[in-house]
Coordinates of C-alpha atoms in Angstrom, one line a residue:
S1322 CA -0.1 0.0 0.0
F1323 CA 1.4 3.4 -0.9
L1324 CA 1.2 6.8 0.6
F1325 CA 2.7 9.5 -1.7
V1326 CA 4.4 12.6 -0.3
P1327 CA 7.8 14.3 -0.6
A1328 CA 11.0 13.4 1.3
V1329 CA 11.6 14.2 5.0
E1330 CA 13.6 17.1 6.1
V1331 CA 13.0 19.1 2.9
K1332 CA 11.9 22.7 3.6
I1333 CA 9.5 24.1 1.0
E1334 CA 8.9 27.8 0.6
V1335 CA 5.3 28.5 -0.6
V1336 CA 3.9 31.9 -1.5
I1337 CA 0.7 32.0 0.5
P1338 CA -1.5 35.1 1.1
E1339 CA -1.3 36.6 4.5
K1340 CA -4.9 35.9 5.1
E1341 CA -4.2 32.3 4.6
R1342 CA -1.3 32.1 7.0
S1343 CA -3.5 33.6 9.6
K1344 CA -5.8 30.6 9.6
E1345 CA -4.2 29.0 12.8
E1346 CA -7.3 27.0 13.6
M1347 CA -6.3 24.6 10.8
S1348 CA -2.5 24.6 11.8
P1349 CA -2.0 23.8 15.4
N1350 CA 1.4 22.2 14.9
G1351 CA 2.6 23.2 11.4
K1352 CA 3.8 19.5 10.9
A1353 CA 3.7 17.2 8.0
S1354 CA 4.8 13.7 7.3
P1355 CA 7.1 11.7 5.1
L1356 CA 6.1 9.3 2.4
I1357 CA 4.7 6.1 4.0
Y1358 CA 3.8 2.9 2.6
K1359 CA 2.5 -0.4 4.0
V1360 CA 4.2 -3.8 3.6
N1361 CA 2.4 -6.7 5.2
G1362 CA 0.3 -4.3 7.2
T1363 CA 3.3 -2.4 8.6
A1364 CA 3.6 1.4 8.2
R1365 CA 7.2 2.4 7.1
H1366 CA 8.9 5.5 6.1
Y1367 CA 10.1 6.1 2.5
H1368 CA 12.0 8.9 0.8
L1369 CA 11.0 10.2 -2.5
E1370 CA 12.7 12.9 -4.6
E1371 CA 10.7 16.2 -4.7
H1372 CA 8.9 16.8 -7.9
P1373 CA 8.9 20.4 -9.2
I1374 CA 5.7 22.3 -10.2
A1375 CA 5.6 23.0 -14.0
S1376 CA 6.9 26.4 -14.8
N1377 CA 4.6 29.2 -16.3
P1378 CA 4.6 28.6 -20.1
Y1379 CA 4.4 32.3 -20.7
H1380 CA 8.0 32.6 -19.3
N1381 CA 9.1 31.0 -22.7
P1382 CA 8.5 33.4 -25.6
K1383 CA 8.9 30.5 -28.1
D1384 CA 5.9 28.9 -26.6
V1385 CA 3.6 31.8 -27.3
V1386 CA 1.4 32.2 -30.4
E1387 CA -0.8 35.3 -31.4
A1388 CA -3.2 35.4 -34.2
S1389 CA -6.2 37.3 -35.5
V1390 CA -9.3 35.2 -35.2
C1391 CA -12.3 37.4 -36.4
H1392 CA -13.7 40.8 -36.8
V1393 CA -15.3 42.4 -33.7
K1394 CA -18.7 42.3 -35.5
D1395 CA -18.5 38.6 -36.3
L1396 CA -19.8 37.7 -32.9
E1397 CA -23.0 38.9 -31.3
N1398 CA -23.3 39.1 -27.4
G1399 CA -24.1 35.6 -26.1
Q1400 CA -22.3 33.9 -28.9
M1401 CA -19.3 31.5 -28.8
R1402 CA -17.0 30.4 -31.7
E1403 CA -14.3 27.8 -31.8
V1404 CA -11.2 29.5 -33.5
D1405 CA -8.0 28.0 -34.8
L1406 CA -4.6 29.7 -33.9
G1407 CA -2.6 27.3 -36.1
C1408 CA -1.3 25.1 -33.4
G1409 CA -4.5 24.6 -31.5
K1410 CA -8.0 25.9 -31.0
A1411 CA -9.5 28.2 -28.4
L1412 CA -13.1 29.1 -27.5
L1413 CA -13.9 32.8 -28.2
I1414 CA -16.8 34.2 -26.3
K1415 CA -18.6 37.5 -26.4
E1416 CA -20.8 38.5 -23.5
S1417 CA -21.8 42.0 -22.4
G1418 CA -19.7 43.5 -25.1
E1419 CA -16.5 41.8 -23.9
F1420 CA -14.5 39.2 -25.6
H1421 CA -13.0 36.2 -23.6
A1422 CA -10.9 33.3 -24.8
V1423 CA -10.5 30.0 -22.9
G1424 CA -9.8 26.3 -23.7
H1425 CA -12.3 24.9 -26.2
K1426 CA -12.6 21.3 -24.7
C1427 CA -14.0 20.3 -21.4
P1428 CA -11.1 18.9 -19.4
H1429 CA -13.4 16.0 -18.0
Y1430 CA -13.9 13.9 -21.2
G1431 CA -13.1 16.4 -24.0
A1432 CA -16.6 17.7 -25.0
P1433 CA -16.6 20.7 -27.4
L1434 CA -17.7 23.6 -25.3
V1435 CA -18.9 25.6 -28.3
K1436 CA -21.9 23.2 -28.3
G1437 CA -22.4 23.9 -24.6
V1438 CA -24.4 26.7 -22.8
L1439 CA -23.3 30.2 -22.2
S1440 CA -25.0 31.9 -19.2
K1441 CA -24.1 34.8 -17.0
G1442 CA -20.2 34.5 -17.2
R1443 CA -19.9 30.9 -17.4
V1444 CA -20.1 28.0 -20.0
R1445 CA -21.6 24.7 -19.2
C1446 CA -20.4 21.5 -20.8
P1447 CA -23.1 19.9 -23.1
W1448 CA -22.2 16.3 -22.1
H1449 CA -21.8 16.1 -18.3
G1450 CA -22.6 19.6 -17.0
A1451 CA -19.3 20.9 -15.7
C1452 CA -19.2 24.7 -15.6
F1453 CA -16.3 27.2 -16.3
N1454 CA -15.9 30.8 -15.5
I1455 CA -15.3 32.5 -19.0
G1456 CA -13.2 35.3 -17.4
T1457 CA -10.8 33.0 -15.4
G1458 CA -11.3 29.6 -16.9
D1459 CA -11.8 28.2 -13.4
I1460 CA -14.1 25.2 -12.9
E1461 CA -17.2 26.2 -11.0
D1462 CA -19.2 23.0 -11.2
F1463 CA -18.3 19.5 -11.8
P1464 CA -17.5 16.7 -12.8
G1465 CA -13.7 17.0 -13.5
L1466 CA -10.7 18.3 -11.6
D1467 CA -8.9 20.8 -13.9
S1468 CA -9.9 24.2 -15.1
L1469 CA -9.7 25.7 -18.7
P1470 CA -6.6 27.7 -19.8
R1471 CA -7.4 31.3 -20.1
F1472 CA -5.9 33.3 -23.1
Q1473 CA -5.2 37.0 -23.6
V1474 CA -7.6 38.9 -25.9
K1475 CA -6.9 42.2 -27.5
I1476 CA -8.8 44.4 -30.0
E1477 CA -6.8 46.2 -32.7
K1478 CA -8.4 48.0 -35.7
E1479 CA -11.7 46.1 -35.0
K1480 CA -9.9 42.8 -35.2
V1481 CA -9.9 40.3 -32.3
Y1482 CA -6.5 38.9 -31.5
I1483 CA -5.8 36.0 -29.2
R1484 CA -2.4 35.4 -27.5
A1485 CA -1.9 31.9 -26.1
S1486 CA 0.6 29.4 -24.8
K1487 CA 1.2 26.6 -27.4
Q1488 CA 1.4 24.2 -24.5
A1489 CA -2.0 25.3 -23.1
L1490 CA -3.5 25.1 -26.6
Q1491 CA -2.4 21.5 -26.9
T1492 CA -3.4 20.4 -23.3
Q1493 CA -6.6 22.3 -23.1
R1494 CA -6.5 22.0 -19.3
R1495 CA -5.1 23.9 -16.3
T1496 CA -4.5 22.6 -12.9
K1497 CA -5.0 25.4 -10.3
M1498 CA -2.1 26.6 -8.2
M1499 CA -1.8 24.8 -4.9
A1500 CA 0.0 25.3 -1.6
K1501 CA 2.2 22.7 0.0
C1502 CA 3.1 21.9 3.5
I1503 CA 5.4 24.7 4.8
S1504 CA 7.4 22.3 6.9
L1505 CA 8.1 18.7 6.5
S1506 CA 10.2 18.1 9.6
N1507 CA 9.3 17.1 13.1
Y1508 CA 6.1 15.4 11.8
N1509 CA 4.1 13.1 14.0
L1510 CA 3.1 10.0 12.2
S1511 CA -0.1 9.4 14.2
S1512 CA -1.5 13.0 13.9
T1513 CA -2.8 15.0 11.0
N1514 CA -4.6 18.3 10.6
V1515 CA -7.1 17.0 8.0
L1516 CA -8.1 13.4 7.7
I1517 CA -10.2 12.4 4.8
V1518 CA -11.7 8.9 5.0
G1519 CA -12.4 7.8 1.5
A1520 CA -10.5 8.5 -1.7
G1521 CA -13.3 8.9 -4.2
A1522 CA -14.3 12.2 -6.0
A1523 CA -15.4 13.9 -2.7
G1524 CA -12.2 13.1 -0.9
L1525 CA -9.9 14.1 -3.7
V1526 CA -11.7 17.3 -4.5
C1527 CA -11.8 18.2 -0.8
A1528 CA -8.0 17.8 -0.6
E1529 CA -7.3 19.7 -3.8
T1530 CA -9.6 22.5 -2.7
L1531 CA -7.8 22.9 0.6
R1532 CA -4.5 23.2 -1.2
Q1533 CA -6.0 25.7 -3.8
E1534 CA -7.2 27.9 -1.0
G1535 CA -3.6 28.0 0.5
F1536 CA -4.0 25.5 3.4
S1537 CA -0.5 24.5 4.2
D1538 CA -0.7 21.8 6.8
R1539 CA -0.9 18.0 6.7
I1540 CA -3.6 16.3 4.7
V1541 CA -4.1 12.5 4.9
M1542 CA -6.5 10.5 2.8
C1543 CA -7.2 6.8 3.6
T1544 CA -9.0 4.3 1.5
M1545 CA -9.8 0.6 1.5
D1546 CA -8.8 0.5 -2.2
R1547 CA -5.4 -0.7 -3.5
H1548 CA -5.3 2.3 -5.7
L1549 CA -5.0 6.1 -5.8
P1550 CA -8.3 7.9 -6.6
Y1551 CA -9.7 6.7 -9.9
D1552 CA -12.6 7.4 -12.2
R1553 CA -15.2 5.1 -10.7
P1554 CA -18.0 5.7 -13.3
K1555 CA -15.8 3.9 -15.9
L1556 CA -15.8 0.6 -13.9
S1557 CA -19.2 -0.1 -15.5
K1558 CA -18.9 1.8 -18.7
S1559 CA -15.4 0.8 -19.9
M1560 CA -14.7 -2.3 -17.9
D1561 CA -11.2 -3.3 -19.3
F1562 CA -9.3 -0.3 -18.2
H1563 CA -6.3 -0.8 -16.0
P1564 CA -6.3 1.3 -12.8
E1565 CA -3.4 3.4 -14.0
Q1566 CA -5.4 4.4 -17.1
I1567 CA -8.4 5.7 -15.0
A1568 CA -6.3 7.3 -12.3
L1569 CA -7.8 10.9 -11.5
R1570 CA -4.3 12.1 -10.8
P1571 CA -0.8 10.5 -11.4
K1572 CA 1.4 9.5 -8.3
E1573 CA 3.6 12.5 -8.9
F1574 CA 0.6 14.9 -8.2
F1575 CA 0.2 13.7 -4.7
C1576 CA 3.9 14.0 -4.2
T1577 CA 4.1 17.5 -5.5
Y1578 CA 1.2 18.9 -3.4
D1579 CA 1.8 16.9 -0.1
I1580 CA -1.4 15.0 -0.2
E1581 CA -0.8 11.7 1.5
V1582 CA -2.8 8.6 0.6
L1583 CA -2.9 5.5 2.7
T1584 CA -4.3 2.6 0.7
E1585 CA -5.8 -0.6 2.0
M1586 CA -6.4 1.2 5.3
Q1587 CA -9.9 0.8 6.7
V1588 CA -11.2 3.0 9.5
A1589 CA -13.1 0.8 12.1
A1590 CA -14.3 3.5 14.5
V1591 CA -14.2 7.3 15.1
D1592 CA -13.7 8.6 18.6
I1593 CA -15.1 12.1 18.4
K1594 CA -14.2 13.1 22.0
N1595 CA -10.5 12.5 21.4
K1596 CA -10.7 13.4 17.7
T1597 CA -9.1 10.1 16.7
A1598 CA -9.7 7.5 14.0
V1599 CA -9.2 3.9 14.9
F1600 CA -8.2 1.7 11.9
K1601 CA -9.0 -2.0 11.5
D1602 CA -5.3 -3.0 12.1
G1603 CA -5.3 -1.1 15.4
F1604 CA -3.4 2.0 14.2
K1605 CA -4.7 5.3 15.5
M1606 CA -4.7 8.8 13.9
E1607 CA -5.6 12.0 15.6
Y1608 CA -7.1 14.8 13.5
N1609 CA -8.3 18.3 13.7
K1610 CA -10.7 18.3 10.9
L1611 CA -12.3 15.1 9.6
L1612 CA -14.1 14.4 6.3
I1613 CA -16.1 11.2 6.0
A1614 CA -16.6 10.3 2.3
T1615 CA -16.7 6.5 2.4
G1616 CA -19.4 6.1 -0.3
N1617 CA -21.5 3.1 -0.3
T1618 CA -21.2 -0.8 -0.3
P1619 CA -22.9 -2.9 -3.0
K1620 CA -25.7 -5.2 -1.8
A1621 CA -25.0 -8.9 -2.2
L1622 CA -27.5 -11.5 -3.1
S1623 CA -29.0 -13.4 -0.2
C1624 CA -30.2 -16.5 -2.1
K1625 CA -28.9 -20.1 -1.8
G1626 CA -25.5 -20.4 -3.4
K1627 CA -24.6 -16.8 -3.1
E1628 CA -20.9 -17.8 -2.2
V1629 CA -20.4 -19.7 -5.5
E1630 CA -17.3 -18.6 -7.5
N1631 CA -17.7 -16.1 -10.4
V1632 CA -20.4 -14.0 -8.8
F1633 CA -19.3 -10.3 -8.7
N1634 CA -20.2 -7.0 -7.4
I1635 CA -18.3 -4.4 -9.4
R1636 CA -16.5 -2.4 -6.8
T1637 CA -12.8 -2.2 -8.0
P1638 CA -11.0 -2.2 -11.4
E1639 CA -9.9 -5.7 -10.6
D1640 CA -13.5 -6.7 -10.4
A1641 CA -14.4 -5.1 -13.7
N1642 CA -11.3 -6.6 -15.4
R1643 CA -12.0 -10.0 -14.1
V1644 CA -15.6 -9.9 -15.3
V1645 CA -14.6 -9.0 -18.8
K1646 CA -12.0 -11.8 -18.9
L1647 CA -14.4 -14.4 -17.7
A1648 CA -17.4 -13.2 -19.6
T1649 CA -15.8 -13.2 -23.1
S1650 CA -17.6 -15.7 -25.2
K1651 CA -19.5 -17.1 -22.2
N1652 CA -23.0 -16.8 -20.7
V1653 CA -23.5 -13.8 -18.4
V1654 CA -26.5 -13.2 -16.0
I1655 CA -26.8 -9.7 -14.5
V1656 CA -29.2 -9.3 -11.6
G1657 CA -30.7 -5.8 -11.3
A1658 CA -31.5 -3.3 -14.0
S1659 CA -29.7 -0.5 -12.1
F1660 CA -27.4 2.0 -13.8
L1661 CA -24.5 -0.4 -13.0
G1662 CA -26.4 -3.5 -14.2
M1663 CA -27.5 -1.8 -17.5
E1664 CA -24.1 -0.5 -18.2
V1665 CA -22.4 -3.7 -17.6
A1666 CA -25.0 -5.5 -19.8
A1667 CA -24.4 -3.0 -22.6
Y1668 CA -20.5 -3.4 -22.4
L1669 CA -20.6 -7.2 -22.4
A1670 CA -23.3 -7.6 -25.0
E1671 CA -20.7 -7.5 -27.8
R1672 CA -18.3 -9.7 -26.0
A1673 CA -20.2 -12.4 -24.2
H1674 CA -22.0 -15.4 -25.9
S1675 CA -25.2 -14.3 -24.1
V1676 CA -26.3 -11.7 -21.7
S1677 CA -29.5 -12.1 -19.6
L1678 CA -30.8 -9.5 -17.2
V1679 CA -33.0 -10.2 -14.3
E1680 CA -35.1 -7.4 -12.6
L1681 CA -37.9 -7.2 -10.2
E1682 CA -39.6 -4.1 -11.9
E1683 CA -41.5 -4.3 -15.1
V1684 CA -39.1 -2.2 -17.1
P1685 CA -35.6 -0.9 -16.5
F1686 CA -35.2 2.6 -14.8
K1687 CA -39.0 2.8 -14.2
K1688 CA -38.6 4.7 -10.9
F1689 CA -35.9 7.0 -12.3
F1690 CA -36.8 7.7 -16.0
G1691 CA -40.5 6.6 -16.0
E1692 CA -42.0 3.6 -17.8
R1693 CA -42.0 5.1 -21.3
V1694 CA -38.4 6.0 -21.3
G1695 CA -37.6 2.7 -19.6
R1696 CA -39.3 0.7 -22.4
A1697 CA -37.5 2.6 -25.0
V1698 CA -34.2 1.8 -23.4
M1699 CA -35.3 -1.9 -23.0
K1700 CA -36.0 -2.1 -26.8
M1701 CA -32.5 -0.8 -27.5
F1702 CA -31.0 -3.5 -25.3
E1703 CA -33.2 -6.2 -26.8
S1704 CA -32.0 -5.2 -30.4
N1705 CA -28.5 -5.7 -29.2
R1706 CA -29.1 -9.4 -28.0
V1707 CA -29.7 -8.7 -24.3
K1708 CA -32.5 -10.9 -23.0
F1709 CA -34.7 -9.6 -20.1
Y1710 CA -36.4 -11.6 -17.3
M1711 CA -38.6 -9.0 -15.7
Q1712 CA -40.8 -9.2 -12.5
T1713 CA -38.8 -12.0 -11.0
E1714 CA -35.8 -12.6 -8.7
V1715 CA -33.0 -15.1 -8.2
S1716 CA -33.9 -18.0 -5.9
E1717 CA -30.7 -20.0 -6.3
L1718 CA -27.2 -20.0 -7.8
R1719 CA -26.0 -23.6 -8.8
E1720 CA -22.5 -24.6 -9.2
Q1721 CA -20.4 -27.3 -10.8
E1722 CA -17.0 -27.9 -9.2
G1723 CA -17.4 -24.7 -7.2
K1724 CA -18.0 -22.5 -10.1
L1725 CA -21.2 -20.9 -11.2
K1726 CA -23.3 -23.0 -13.7
E1727 CA -26.8 -21.9 -13.5
V1728 CA -29.1 -19.2 -12.2
V1729 CA -32.5 -20.3 -11.0
L1730 CA -35.3 -17.7 -11.0
K1731 CA -38.3 -17.6 -8.7
S1732 CA -40.4 -17.9 -11.9
G1733 CA -39.0 -21.3 -12.4
K1734 CA -36.7 -20.4 -15.3
V1735 CA -33.2 -21.8 -15.2
L1736 CA -30.5 -19.6 -17.0
R1737 CA -27.0 -20.9 -18.1
A1738 CA -24.5 -18.7 -16.4
D1739 CA -20.6 -18.7 -16.4
V1740 CA -20.5 -15.2 -14.8
C1741 CA -23.0 -13.3 -12.6
V1742 CA -22.9 -9.6 -11.9
V1743 CA -25.0 -8.3 -9.1
G1744 CA -26.3 -4.8 -9.4
V1745 CA -29.2 -4.6 -6.9
G1746 CA -28.3 -1.4 -5.2
A1747 CA -26.1 -0.3 -2.4
V1748 CA -26.1 0.8 1.3
P1749 CA -24.0 3.6 2.8
A1750 CA -20.6 2.5 4.1
T1751 CA -21.3 4.0 7.5
G1752 CA -21.4 1.0 9.8
F1753 CA -18.2 2.1 11.6
L1754 CA -19.9 5.3 12.8
K1755 CA -22.8 3.6 14.7
Q1756 CA -21.4 4.3 18.2
S1757 CA -19.6 7.5 17.2
G1758 CA -22.3 10.1 18.1
I1759 CA -22.4 11.3 14.5
N1760 CA -25.9 11.7 13.4
I1761 CA -27.0 8.9 11.1
D1762 CA -30.5 8.5 9.7
S1763 CA -32.6 5.3 9.7
K1764 CA -31.1 4.2 6.3
G1765 CA -27.6 4.6 7.4
F1766 CA -27.0 8.0 5.7
I1767 CA -24.9 10.6 7.5
V1768 CA -26.9 13.8 8.0
V1769 CA -25.3 17.1 7.0
N1770 CA -26.3 20.7 6.6
K1771 CA -25.8 23.0 3.6
M1772 CA -22.1 23.4 4.6
M1773 CA -21.6 19.5 4.6
Q1774 CA -21.1 19.7 8.4
T1775 CA -22.4 16.9 10.6
N1776 CA -23.7 17.5 14.1
I1777 CA -20.1 17.2 15.5
P1778 CA -18.0 20.3 15.2
G1779 CA -15.1 19.8 12.9
V1780 CA -16.6 16.6 11.4
F1781 CA -17.8 16.9 7.8
A1782 CA -19.2 14.3 5.4
A1783 CA -19.7 14.2 1.6
G1784 CA -20.6 12.0 -1.3
D1785 CA -22.9 9.0 -1.7
A1786 CA -23.1 8.3 2.1
V1787 CA -24.9 11.6 3.0
T1788 CA -28.2 13.2 3.0
F1789 CA -28.1 17.0 2.4
P1790 CA -30.5 20.0 1.9
L1791 CA -31.1 20.2 -1.8
A1792 CA -31.7 23.9 -2.8
L1793 CA -33.6 22.9 -5.9
R1794 CA -36.2 21.0 -3.8
N1795 CA -36.7 23.7 -1.1
N1796 CA -33.8 22.2 1.0
K1797 CA -35.4 18.8 1.3
K1798 CA -32.9 16.3 2.7
V1799 CA -31.9 13.9 0.0
N1800 CA -29.3 11.5 -1.1
V1801 CA -27.8 12.0 -4.5
P1802 CA -25.3 9.4 -5.3
H1803 CA -23.9 10.9 -8.4
W1804 CA -20.3 11.6 -9.4
Q1805 CA -20.9 15.2 -10.1
M1806 CA -22.5 15.8 -6.7
A1807 CA -19.7 14.0 -4.9
H1808 CA -17.2 16.6 -6.4
M1809 CA -19.2 19.5 -5.3
H1810 CA -19.8 18.0 -1.7
G1811 CA -15.9 17.7 -1.4
R1812 CA -15.4 21.3 -2.5
I1813 CA -18.0 22.7 -0.2
A1814 CA -16.6 20.7 2.8
A1815 CA -13.1 22.0 2.1
L1816 CA -14.3 25.6 2.0
N1817 CA -16.1 25.2 5.2
M1818 CA -13.2 23.5 6.9
L1819 CA -11.5 26.9 6.2
A1820 CA -14.5 28.7 7.7
H1821 CA -15.8 30.2 4.4
G1822 CA -19.4 29.7 5.2
T1823 CA -20.2 28.4 1.7
E1824 CA -23.5 26.7 1.2
I1825 CA -24.2 24.1 -1.5
S1826 CA -26.6 25.1 -4.3
T1827 CA -25.7 23.0 -7.3
V1828 CA -28.2 21.2 -9.6
P1829 CA -27.7 17.5 -9.7
Y1830 CA -26.4 16.3 -13.1
L1831 CA -25.7 12.7 -14.3
W1832 CA -25.3 10.6 -17.3
T1833 CA -25.4 7.0 -18.4
A1834 CA -23.8 5.5 -21.5
M1835 CA -25.0 2.4 -23.3
F1836 CA -24.2 1.1 -26.9
G1837 CA -22.6 4.3 -27.8
K1838 CA -25.6 6.4 -26.7
S1839 CA -25.9 8.6 -23.6
I1840 CA -28.9 9.6 -21.5
R1841 CA -28.2 12.9 -19.7
Y1842 CA -30.2 14.0 -16.7
A1843 CA -30.4 17.1 -14.5
G1844 CA -32.5 18.0 -11.5
H1845 CA -34.0 15.7 -8.9
G1846 CA -37.1 13.8 -10.0
E1847 CA -37.9 11.8 -6.9
G1848 CA -41.6 11.5 -6.5
F1849 CA -42.5 12.9 -10.1
D1850 CA -46.1 12.4 -11.0
D1851 CA -46.0 12.9 -14.7
V1852 CA -43.5 12.8 -17.6
V1853 CA -43.9 15.2 -20.6
I1854 CA -42.0 13.7 -23.6
Q1855 CA -41.1 15.5 -26.7
G1856 CA -39.4 13.9 -29.6
D1857 CA -39.3 10.3 -30.7
L1858 CA -38.8 7.5 -28.2
D1859 CA -38.7 4.8 -30.8
E1860 CA -35.9 6.7 -32.7
L1861 CA -34.1 7.3 -29.2
K1862 CA -34.3 11.0 -29.9
F1863 CA -36.2 12.6 -27.2
V1864 CA -36.5 14.9 -24.1
A1865 CA -38.4 13.9 -21.1
F1866 CA -39.5 16.5 -18.5
Y1867 CA -40.3 15.2 -15.1
T1868 CA -43.0 17.2 -13.3
K1869 CA -44.4 17.3 -9.8
S1870 CA -47.7 19.0 -9.7
D1871 CA -47.2 22.1 -12.0
E1872 CA -43.4 22.2 -11.7
V1873 CA -40.6 20.7 -13.8
V1874 CA -38.3 19.0 -11.3
A1875 CA -35.9 17.1 -13.7
V1876 CA -35.1 16.6 -17.4
A1877 CA -33.5 13.7 -19.3
S1878 CA -32.6 13.5 -23.0
M1879 CA -31.0 11.3 -25.7
N1880 CA -29.6 12.8 -28.8
Y1881 CA -30.8 16.3 -28.0
D1882 CA -27.8 18.1 -26.6
P1883 CA -27.5 20.5 -25.0
I1884 CA -31.0 20.8 -23.7
V1885 CA -30.2 19.1 -20.4
S1886 CA -27.4 21.6 -19.8
K1887 CA -29.7 24.4 -20.7
V1888 CA -32.3 23.3 -18.3
A1889 CA -29.7 22.8 -15.7
E1890 CA -28.7 26.5 -16.0
V1891 CA -32.3 27.7 -15.8
L1892 CA -32.7 25.6 -12.6
S1893 CA -29.3 26.7 -11.3
A1894 CA -30.5 30.4 -11.6
G1895 CA -33.3 29.6 -9.3
R1896 CA -36.1 29.9 -11.9
T1897 CA -39.1 27.7 -11.9
I1898 CA -40.0 25.8 -15.2
R1899 CA -43.9 25.2 -15.4
K1900 CA -45.4 22.2 -17.0
R1901 CA -47.2 24.4 -19.5
D1902 CA -43.9 25.7 -20.8
V1903 CA -42.8 22.2 -21.8
D1904 CA -46.1 21.0 -22.9
A1905 CA -46.4 23.6 -25.7
A1906 CA -45.0 22.2 -28.8
G1907 CA -44.5 25.6 -30.3
F1908 CA -42.1 26.6 -27.6
F1909 CA -40.3 23.4 -27.9
L1910 CA -39.9 23.6 -31.6
L1911 CA -38.4 27.0 -31.1
F1912 CA -35.6 25.4 -29.2
F1913 CA -34.9 22.9 -31.9
R1914 CA -34.9 25.4 -34.6
T1915 CA -33.0 28.1 -33.0
G1916 CA -31.3 26.7 -29.9
D1917 CA -33.0 29.6 -28.0
M1918 CA -34.4 29.0 -24.6
S1919 CA -35.0 32.5 -23.6
W1920 CA -38.7 31.6 -23.1
L1921 CA -37.7 29.5 -20.2
T1922 CA -35.6 32.1 -18.5
G1923 CA -38.3 34.8 -19.0
K1924 CA -41.2 32.7 -17.8
G1925 CA -42.1 30.9 -14.6
S1926 CA -41.4 32.3 -11.1

């Protein structure tokens, strides 16, 4: 198990604003630790050479390009254009009479931002909803970790010129400047200023945000995983990736910014009185601030034969890789038409001999997307050789020589199966907190406020394991187990560890990918009572508006970008979309013909 930080006894000078230096509440000892790794369960010290931060590309004149890209009258206010500078492209934006230039690709998965949504000083990605400030390039909503590069714009003789770094044009991403530990000597191995339990999106964004805000004390992340933080959604969408290929940050990053990561380290209990985390192996670590971001634990089957070999919950890259290897040209049974179950079915359909999916509901995604959208998705799967067994459950898993051979359903049907993937939901991974005094609800979720604070001072929680007040739904306490939301939770928690008093107000945004098609979704549709569908479900080209009473609470689309991002912007602005607005075909056609949704921002309450 590895923990990556720089060598001991190396003093690092960091330029930190005076206001950040004064935050003594976060720096009781000014100490940090060396690199540590575990061998056979033993913590040891390890020295690693310091990795320098990349230099400013503008310091090298040969790396700079300047080009005339258009006439000032070529763009109207509110317009964006992708422009070519010869060695790379930029996104040119005109808003309120001013021109701005930033990177043209979303750093998350490379979506063309020119096809996104421009609204009040920021551009929203058309694919997954990340938002970037057009003046600074900074990321303001997620998913993704990096910001956009910002380029210089000047106007001469009514021509618009962009001056840019060639390197930035090629990378199309910018990592924000971060602080480090001011001192790496006289550390205390069993004490940290910030302890982050969990190394998913929430944990990593929390650590990065602290460093971006100038926090210069010790940060330790711990995880049950064998790996550094990785892109977990890819486990079910692209199952043959190796861990290194889906790492969110390379090893050197954690080194450079003094973020320590303890892998294969499970917290067994938290002593809030003594501010101590107790690990499963008996190791104890004191903390000043604590973030709990443990995510959830997949539910297992409870039927006869559940311990048979080749039955999987997809939890790690190794799980996903092993399923692909075993499933190739074999018979696969997937239990549960969840997002994970459906994505795994889609991925394996081209590789396995057969894919069967067992589900208790009548159609997939019924509670989330509604029956009509669920049936359309089901038809797409059936046309790709996936066989559904609906309104039934697994009663038994049969083995031959210890390995899975058959899956028996309660309906009496017997399915041949070499591999079984279980996707029947998950429970919050919070069992270790039961005696802690931290407020847990009846379902096991950690209860937090708008600042991601628990009922215990100095203890924060984020990600899939929490319920929090959702501004979009009048601050109703909800659980939103989405990748984007985990990022935002981590950021809000970090800012409030630093006493910024920042409240969460983001609009939930998610996506699922199957057979090369994506469904995008924004809002929170729990409890919807009607679905207004525009477009053609049979052609898989549609938009579904989820309503509760007279109000649109969520939207989903397939092959109609960027409408979900547009609606997300409207909801983010605090405006209400009424059912009558999306029922009217004339208004809807206006969007498809012109891309204009001003009728939404100008109507409602």
